[in-house]
Amino acid sequence: MTQIERRSGSSFSELTVLGHCNAGKINGIDLCCCAVSMLVFTIMEALSKMNLKNLKSEYRGGWCHIRYDNNSRDAKKAHTAMDTIMGGFELLQKSYPSNITITKKEATQ
């Protein structure tokens, strides 16, 4: 099961992706997990090209965490990119509801 959590507060935004989809393999490859990974790599690359304060982006197999300050010059662009990627995660969740969960939280900070 892959768990995707998007949190945002007044001062920061973050995305955490944890776990593997385990949706079944075709020719030895879990296509759902590959799709999640490509969305993660895409948002990491897009954000790295923006002017974001305190951008922290880490990836290890089965885990990713991204965080940046909302008072950054490109924060609005970053939010748009995150919304787009979350749309991709939501499409995957519709096709693989037993393998992907999505949580969106407003932080109290």
Short mmCIF file of N, CA, C and O in Angstrom, two decimals:
data_model
loop_
_atom_site.label_atom_id
_atom_site.label_comp_id
_atom_site.label_asym_id
_atom_site.label_seq_id
_atom_site.Cartn_x
_atom_site.Cartn_y
_atom_site.Cartn_z
N MET A 1 0.85 -1.18 0.00
CA MET A 1 0.00 0.00 0.00
C MET A 1 0.89 1.24 0.00
O MET A 1 1.80 1.35 0.80
N THR A 2 0.61 2.15 -0.90
CA THR A 2 1.30 3.43 -0.94
C THR A 2 0.42 4.48 -0.28
O THR A 2 -0.76 4.60 -0.60
N GLN A 3 1.01 5.21 0.66
CA GLN A 3 0.29 6.27 1.37
C GLN A 3 0.86 7.61 0.92
O GLN A 3 2.07 7.82 1.00
N ILE A 4 -0.01 8.47 0.47
CA ILE A 4 0.39 9.79 -0.01
C ILE A 4 -0.28 10.82 0.90
O ILE A 4 -1.49 10.79 1.08
N GLU A 5 0.54 11.69 1.47
CA GLU A 5 -0.01 12.73 2.35
C GLU A 5 0.51 14.09 1.92
O GLU A 5 1.71 14.30 1.81
N ARG A 6 -0.42 15.00 1.70
CA ARG A 6 -0.08 16.39 1.39
C ARG A 6 -0.53 17.24 2.56
O ARG A 6 -1.70 17.21 2.94
N ARG A 7 0.41 17.97 3.14
CA ARG A 7 0.10 18.86 4.26
C ARG A 7 0.49 20.28 3.90
O ARG A 7 1.50 20.49 3.26
N SER A 8 -0.33 21.20 4.34
CA SER A 8 0.05 22.59 4.14
C SER A 8 -0.43 23.40 5.33
O SER A 8 -1.46 23.12 5.92
N GLY A 9 0.37 24.37 5.66
CA GLY A 9 0.06 25.30 6.72
C GLY A 9 0.27 26.70 6.20
O GLY A 9 0.52 26.90 5.02
N SER A 10 0.20 27.66 7.08
CA SER A 10 0.40 29.03 6.63
C SER A 10 1.83 29.29 6.20
O SER A 10 2.09 30.11 5.33
N SER A 11 2.77 28.53 6.77
CA SER A 11 4.18 28.80 6.47
C SER A 11 4.88 27.76 5.61
O SER A 11 5.97 28.00 5.12
N PHE A 12 4.28 26.60 5.41
CA PHE A 12 4.97 25.55 4.65
C PHE A 12 3.98 24.68 3.88
O PHE A 12 2.80 24.66 4.17
N SER A 13 4.54 23.93 2.93
CA SER A 13 3.81 22.87 2.22
C SER A 13 4.72 21.65 2.17
O SER A 13 5.94 21.78 2.08
N GLU A 14 4.12 20.49 2.24
CA GLU A 14 4.93 19.27 2.16
C GLU A 14 4.14 18.12 1.57
O GLU A 14 2.91 18.12 1.57
N LEU A 15 4.90 17.18 1.04
CA LEU A 15 4.35 15.97 0.45
C LEU A 15 5.18 14.81 0.94
O LEU A 15 6.42 14.85 0.89
N THR A 16 4.50 13.76 1.42
CA THR A 16 5.18 12.53 1.82
C THR A 16 4.55 11.37 1.08
O THR A 16 3.32 11.26 1.03
N VAL A 17 5.37 10.52 0.51
CA VAL A 17 4.90 9.32 -0.18
C VAL A 17 5.64 8.15 0.47
O VAL A 17 6.87 8.15 0.56
N LEU A 18 4.87 7.17 0.94
CA LEU A 18 5.44 6.06 1.70
C LEU A 18 4.88 4.73 1.23
O LEU A 18 3.67 4.58 1.09
N GLY A 19 5.76 3.78 1.01
CA GLY A 19 5.34 2.41 0.72
C GLY A 19 5.35 2.06 -0.76
O GLY A 19 5.63 2.89 -1.62
N HIS A 20 5.06 0.81 -1.01
CA HIS A 20 4.99 0.28 -2.37
C HIS A 20 3.55 -0.14 -2.65
O HIS A 20 2.84 -0.58 -1.76
N CYS A 21 3.14 -0.02 -3.88
CA CYS A 21 1.74 -0.29 -4.24
C CYS A 21 1.37 -1.77 -4.11
O CYS A 21 0.26 -2.09 -3.70
N ASN A 22 2.28 -2.65 -4.50
CA ASN A 22 2.00 -4.09 -4.50
C ASN A 22 0.71 -4.41 -5.26
O ASN A 22 -0.13 -5.15 -4.81
N ALA A 23 0.59 -3.80 -6.43
CA ALA A 23 -0.62 -3.97 -7.25
C ALA A 23 -0.53 -5.17 -8.18
O ALA A 23 -1.44 -5.39 -8.97
N GLY A 24 0.53 -5.92 -8.11
CA GLY A 24 0.71 -7.04 -9.01
C GLY A 24 1.69 -6.68 -10.11
O GLY A 24 1.76 -5.54 -10.52
N LYS A 25 2.43 -7.67 -10.52
CA LYS A 25 3.49 -7.40 -11.49
C LYS A 25 3.14 -7.92 -12.87
O LYS A 25 2.52 -8.96 -13.01
N ILE A 26 3.55 -7.16 -13.86
CA ILE A 26 3.47 -7.57 -15.25
C ILE A 26 4.89 -7.63 -15.76
O ILE A 26 5.61 -6.63 -15.71
N ASN A 27 5.32 -8.80 -16.20
CA ASN A 27 6.72 -9.01 -16.61
C ASN A 27 7.68 -8.57 -15.52
O ASN A 27 8.71 -7.96 -15.79
N GLY A 28 7.31 -8.82 -14.26
CA GLY A 28 8.19 -8.51 -13.13
C GLY A 28 8.16 -7.06 -12.67
O GLY A 28 8.94 -6.66 -11.82
N ILE A 29 7.26 -6.25 -13.22
CA ILE A 29 7.23 -4.83 -12.89
C ILE A 29 5.84 -4.44 -12.38
O ILE A 29 4.83 -4.76 -13.00
N ASP A 30 5.79 -3.75 -11.25
CA ASP A 30 4.54 -3.22 -10.71
C ASP A 30 4.29 -1.86 -11.36
O ASP A 30 4.92 -0.86 -11.00
N LEU A 31 3.42 -1.83 -12.35
CA LEU A 31 3.18 -0.61 -13.12
C LEU A 31 2.59 0.52 -12.27
O LEU A 31 2.91 1.70 -12.50
N CYS A 32 1.79 0.19 -11.29
CA CYS A 32 1.22 1.21 -10.40
C CYS A 32 2.34 1.88 -9.61
O CYS A 32 2.40 3.10 -9.52
N CYS A 33 3.25 1.09 -9.08
CA CYS A 33 4.38 1.63 -8.32
C CYS A 33 5.28 2.48 -9.23
O CYS A 33 5.75 3.55 -8.82
N CYS A 34 5.47 2.04 -10.45
CA CYS A 34 6.25 2.83 -11.41
C CYS A 34 5.60 4.18 -11.68
O CYS A 34 6.28 5.20 -11.76
N ALA A 35 4.29 4.19 -11.80
CA ALA A 35 3.57 5.44 -12.07
C ALA A 35 3.70 6.40 -10.88
O ALA A 35 3.94 7.59 -11.07
N VAL A 36 3.58 5.88 -9.66
CA VAL A 36 3.76 6.71 -8.47
C VAL A 36 5.17 7.28 -8.45
O VAL A 36 5.36 8.48 -8.22
N SER A 37 6.16 6.45 -8.73
CA SER A 37 7.55 6.91 -8.73
C SER A 37 7.78 8.01 -9.76
O SER A 37 8.45 9.01 -9.48
N MET A 38 7.21 7.87 -10.95
CA MET A 38 7.40 8.90 -11.98
C MET A 38 6.75 10.22 -11.57
O MET A 38 7.31 11.29 -11.83
N LEU A 39 5.60 10.16 -10.92
CA LEU A 39 4.99 11.40 -10.43
C LEU A 39 5.86 12.05 -9.36
O LEU A 39 6.04 13.26 -9.34
N VAL A 40 6.44 11.23 -8.49
CA VAL A 40 7.34 11.75 -7.45
C VAL A 40 8.57 12.38 -8.09
O VAL A 40 8.95 13.51 -7.75
N PHE A 41 9.21 11.70 -9.02
CA PHE A 41 10.40 12.25 -9.67
C PHE A 41 10.06 13.53 -10.43
O PHE A 41 10.86 14.48 -10.46
N THR A 42 8.88 13.58 -11.03
CA THR A 42 8.47 14.77 -11.78
C THR A 42 8.32 15.98 -10.86
O THR A 42 8.82 17.06 -11.18
N ILE A 43 7.65 15.82 -9.72
CA ILE A 43 7.47 16.96 -8.83
C ILE A 43 8.80 17.37 -8.19
O ILE A 43 9.07 18.56 -8.02
N MET A 44 9.65 16.41 -7.88
CA MET A 44 10.96 16.76 -7.32
C MET A 44 11.77 17.59 -8.31
O MET A 44 12.37 18.60 -7.93
N GLU A 45 11.76 17.20 -9.56
CA GLU A 45 12.51 17.92 -10.60
C GLU A 45 11.91 19.31 -10.83
O GLU A 45 12.63 20.30 -10.94
N ALA A 46 10.59 19.39 -10.91
CA ALA A 46 9.94 20.68 -11.16
C ALA A 46 10.23 21.66 -10.02
O ALA A 46 10.58 22.82 -10.27
N LEU A 47 10.12 21.21 -8.79
CA LEU A 47 10.35 22.11 -7.65
C LEU A 47 11.81 22.53 -7.55
O LEU A 47 12.11 23.66 -7.14
N SER A 48 12.72 21.65 -7.95
CA SER A 48 14.15 21.98 -7.87
C SER A 48 14.52 23.13 -8.80
O SER A 48 15.53 23.80 -8.59
N LYS A 49 13.70 23.38 -9.82
CA LYS A 49 13.96 24.46 -10.78
C LYS A 49 13.30 25.77 -10.38
O LYS A 49 13.44 26.77 -11.08
N MET A 50 12.60 25.77 -9.24
CA MET A 50 11.90 26.97 -8.78
C MET A 50 12.69 27.65 -7.67
O MET A 50 13.55 27.04 -7.03
N ASN A 51 12.35 28.90 -7.45
CA ASN A 51 12.97 29.67 -6.38
C ASN A 51 12.14 29.48 -5.11
O ASN A 51 11.22 30.24 -4.83
N LEU A 52 12.48 28.41 -4.35
CA LEU A 52 11.73 28.06 -3.14
C LEU A 52 12.65 28.11 -1.93
O LEU A 52 13.73 27.52 -1.94
N LYS A 53 12.20 28.79 -0.90
CA LYS A 53 12.98 28.87 0.34
C LYS A 53 12.89 27.54 1.08
O LYS A 53 11.83 26.93 1.18
N ASN A 54 14.03 27.13 1.61
CA ASN A 54 14.12 25.92 2.45
C ASN A 54 13.54 24.68 1.79
O ASN A 54 12.91 23.86 2.45
N LEU A 55 13.74 24.54 0.48
CA LEU A 55 13.28 23.33 -0.20
C LEU A 55 14.11 22.15 0.28
O LEU A 55 15.34 22.17 0.22
N LYS A 56 13.42 21.14 0.77
CA LYS A 56 14.06 19.90 1.17
C LYS A 56 13.35 18.78 0.42
O LYS A 56 12.13 18.68 0.46
N SER A 57 14.11 18.00 -0.28
CA SER A 57 13.56 16.95 -1.10
C SER A 57 14.41 15.70 -0.93
O SER A 57 15.59 15.71 -1.28
N GLU A 58 13.83 14.65 -0.39
CA GLU A 58 14.57 13.40 -0.17
C GLU A 58 13.81 12.25 -0.78
O GLU A 58 12.58 12.21 -0.71
N TYR A 59 14.55 11.32 -1.35
CA TYR A 59 13.95 10.12 -1.92
C TYR A 59 14.81 8.92 -1.57
O TYR A 59 16.03 8.96 -1.70
N ARG A 60 14.17 7.89 -1.12
CA ARG A 60 14.77 6.56 -0.96
C ARG A 60 13.70 5.58 -1.41
O ARG A 60 12.52 5.88 -1.29
N GLY A 61 14.10 4.45 -1.91
CA GLY A 61 13.12 3.47 -2.40
C GLY A 61 11.97 3.29 -1.43
O GLY A 61 12.17 2.95 -0.29
N GLY A 62 10.77 3.59 -1.89
CA GLY A 62 9.59 3.42 -1.05
C GLY A 62 9.28 4.58 -0.12
O GLY A 62 8.35 4.51 0.67
N TRP A 63 10.05 5.68 -0.23
CA TRP A 63 9.81 6.83 0.64
C TRP A 63 10.30 8.11 -0.02
O TRP A 63 11.37 8.14 -0.59
N CYS A 64 9.49 9.16 0.09
CA CYS A 64 9.86 10.47 -0.41
C CYS A 64 9.25 11.52 0.51
O CYS A 64 8.11 11.36 0.97
N HIS A 65 10.02 12.58 0.75
CA HIS A 65 9.50 13.71 1.53
C HIS A 65 9.98 15.00 0.88
O HIS A 65 11.17 15.15 0.60
N ILE A 66 9.04 15.91 0.66
CA ILE A 66 9.33 17.21 0.06
C ILE A 66 8.70 18.28 0.95
O ILE A 66 7.56 18.13 1.39
N ARG A 67 9.45 19.35 1.19
CA ARG A 67 8.93 20.46 2.01
C ARG A 67 9.55 21.77 1.53
O ARG A 67 10.73 21.80 1.17
N TYR A 68 8.75 22.82 1.53
CA TYR A 68 9.25 24.15 1.17
C TYR A 68 8.42 25.21 1.89
O TYR A 68 7.31 24.95 2.35
N ASP A 69 8.98 26.40 1.99
CA ASP A 69 8.31 27.52 2.64
C ASP A 69 7.30 28.17 1.70
O ASP A 69 7.60 28.41 0.52
N ASN A 70 6.12 28.48 2.22
CA ASN A 70 5.08 29.12 1.42
C ASN A 70 5.35 30.60 1.12
O ASN A 70 4.67 31.18 0.29
N ASN A 71 6.31 31.20 1.81
CA ASN A 71 6.61 32.61 1.53
C ASN A 71 7.70 32.75 0.47
O ASN A 71 8.28 33.81 0.32
N SER A 72 7.94 31.70 -0.27
CA SER A 72 8.92 31.71 -1.35
C SER A 72 8.38 32.47 -2.56
O SER A 72 7.16 32.54 -2.77
N ARG A 73 9.30 33.01 -3.35
CA ARG A 73 8.90 33.75 -4.55
C ARG A 73 8.06 32.91 -5.50
O ARG A 73 7.09 33.38 -6.09
N ASP A 74 8.41 31.64 -5.66
CA ASP A 74 7.70 30.76 -6.60
C ASP A 74 6.69 29.84 -5.92
O ASP A 74 6.30 28.81 -6.48
N ALA A 75 6.25 30.19 -4.73
CA ALA A 75 5.32 29.31 -3.99
C ALA A 75 4.03 29.05 -4.76
O ALA A 75 3.54 27.92 -4.79
N LYS A 76 3.50 30.07 -5.43
CA LYS A 76 2.26 29.88 -6.19
C LYS A 76 2.46 28.88 -7.33
O LYS A 76 1.61 28.01 -7.56
N LYS A 77 3.58 29.00 -8.03
CA LYS A 77 3.91 28.04 -9.10
C LYS A 77 4.07 26.63 -8.51
O LYS A 77 3.63 25.65 -9.12
N ALA A 78 4.70 26.55 -7.35
CA ALA A 78 4.91 25.25 -6.70
C ALA A 78 3.57 24.62 -6.32
O ALA A 78 3.37 23.41 -6.51
N HIS A 79 2.65 25.42 -5.82
CA HIS A 79 1.32 24.90 -5.46
C HIS A 79 0.59 24.38 -6.69
O HIS A 79 -0.06 23.34 -6.64
N THR A 80 0.72 25.09 -7.80
CA THR A 80 0.09 24.65 -9.04
C THR A 80 0.69 23.31 -9.49
O THR A 80 -0.05 22.40 -9.89
N ALA A 81 2.00 23.20 -9.42
CA ALA A 81 2.66 21.94 -9.79
C ALA A 81 2.22 20.81 -8.86
O ALA A 81 1.94 19.70 -9.32
N MET A 82 2.15 21.10 -7.56
CA MET A 82 1.71 20.08 -6.59
C MET A 82 0.26 19.66 -6.87
O MET A 82 -0.05 18.47 -6.80
N ASP A 83 -0.61 20.62 -7.18
CA ASP A 83 -2.00 20.29 -7.49
C ASP A 83 -2.08 19.36 -8.69
O ASP A 83 -2.87 18.42 -8.72
N THR A 84 -1.25 19.62 -9.70
CA THR A 84 -1.24 18.79 -10.90
C THR A 84 -0.78 17.37 -10.57
O THR A 84 -1.41 16.39 -11.01
N ILE A 85 0.29 17.25 -9.81
CA ILE A 85 0.80 15.93 -9.43
C ILE A 85 -0.22 15.19 -8.56
O ILE A 85 -0.43 13.99 -8.73
N MET A 86 -0.86 15.91 -7.65
CA MET A 86 -1.89 15.28 -6.82
C MET A 86 -3.04 14.77 -7.69
O MET A 86 -3.61 13.71 -7.40
N GLY A 87 -3.36 15.48 -8.76
CA GLY A 87 -4.37 15.00 -9.71
C GLY A 87 -3.96 13.67 -10.32
O GLY A 87 -4.79 12.78 -10.49
N GLY A 88 -2.67 13.53 -10.63
CA GLY A 88 -2.17 12.26 -11.13
C GLY A 88 -2.29 11.14 -10.10
O GLY A 88 -2.70 10.02 -10.42
N PHE A 89 -1.95 11.44 -8.86
CA PHE A 89 -2.10 10.45 -7.78
C PHE A 89 -3.57 10.04 -7.62
O PHE A 89 -3.88 8.87 -7.42
N GLU A 90 -4.48 11.03 -7.73
CA GLU A 90 -5.91 10.73 -7.59
C GLU A 90 -6.41 9.85 -8.72
O GLU A 90 -7.24 8.95 -8.50
N LEU A 91 -5.92 10.06 -9.93
CA LEU A 91 -6.29 9.18 -11.06
C LEU A 91 -5.82 7.75 -10.80
O LEU A 91 -6.55 6.79 -11.06
N LEU A 92 -4.60 7.62 -10.29
CA LEU A 92 -4.09 6.27 -9.96
C LEU A 92 -4.92 5.63 -8.86
O LEU A 92 -5.22 4.43 -8.91
N GLN A 93 -5.30 6.42 -7.86
CA GLN A 93 -6.09 5.89 -6.76
C GLN A 93 -7.43 5.35 -7.25
O GLN A 93 -7.93 4.35 -6.75
N LYS A 94 -8.03 6.02 -8.24
CA LYS A 94 -9.29 5.54 -8.81
C LYS A 94 -9.13 4.16 -9.45
O LYS A 94 -10.02 3.32 -9.37
N SER A 95 -8.00 3.95 -10.10
CA SER A 95 -7.75 2.66 -10.75
C SER A 95 -7.25 1.60 -9.78
O SER A 95 -7.45 0.41 -10.02
N TYR A 96 -6.59 2.03 -8.71
CA TYR A 96 -5.98 1.10 -7.75
C TYR A 96 -6.39 1.50 -6.32
O TYR A 96 -5.53 1.82 -5.49
N PRO A 97 -7.69 1.47 -6.00
CA PRO A 97 -8.13 1.94 -4.68
C PRO A 97 -7.61 1.10 -3.51
O PRO A 97 -7.53 1.60 -2.39
N SER A 98 -7.26 -0.14 -3.76
CA SER A 98 -6.73 -1.00 -2.69
C SER A 98 -5.23 -0.82 -2.49
O SER A 98 -4.67 -1.39 -1.55
N ASN A 99 -4.60 -0.03 -3.36
CA ASN A 99 -3.14 0.07 -3.32
C ASN A 99 -2.63 1.48 -3.03
O ASN A 99 -1.43 1.64 -2.77
N ILE A 100 -3.50 2.47 -3.09
CA ILE A 100 -3.07 3.86 -2.87
C ILE A 100 -4.08 4.56 -1.97
O ILE A 100 -5.29 4.49 -2.23
N THR A 101 -3.58 5.23 -0.94
CA THR A 101 -4.43 6.10 -0.12
C THR A 101 -3.86 7.51 -0.16
O THR A 101 -2.65 7.69 -0.19
N ILE A 102 -4.75 8.48 -0.20
CA ILE A 102 -4.34 9.89 -0.26
C ILE A 102 -4.98 10.63 0.91
O ILE A 102 -6.19 10.48 1.15
N THR A 103 -4.17 11.41 1.61
CA THR A 103 -4.65 12.23 2.72
C THR A 103 -4.18 13.66 2.48
O THR A 103 -3.02 13.88 2.12
N LYS A 104 -5.08 14.60 2.67
CA LYS A 104 -4.70 16.02 2.59
C LYS A 104 -5.03 16.63 3.95
O LYS A 104 -6.14 16.46 4.46
N LYS A 105 -4.05 17.33 4.52
CA LYS A 105 -4.22 17.90 5.85
C LYS A 105 -3.82 19.36 5.87
O LYS A 105 -2.84 19.74 5.23
N GLU A 106 -4.56 20.14 6.62
CA GLU A 106 -4.18 21.51 6.90
C GLU A 106 -3.45 21.48 8.24
O GLU A 106 -4.01 21.00 9.23
N ALA A 107 -2.23 21.95 8.26
CA ALA A 107 -1.44 21.97 9.49
C ALA A 107 -1.86 23.16 10.33
O ALA A 107 -2.33 24.18 9.81
N THR A 108 -1.65 23.07 11.62
CA THR A 108 -2.03 24.15 12.53
C THR A 108 -0.94 25.18 12.69
O THR A 108 -1.05 26.10 13.48
N GLN A 109 0.15 25.05 11.94
CA GLN A 109 1.24 26.03 12.02
C GLN A 109 0.96 27.23 11.19
O GLN A 109 0.51 27.20 10.11
#
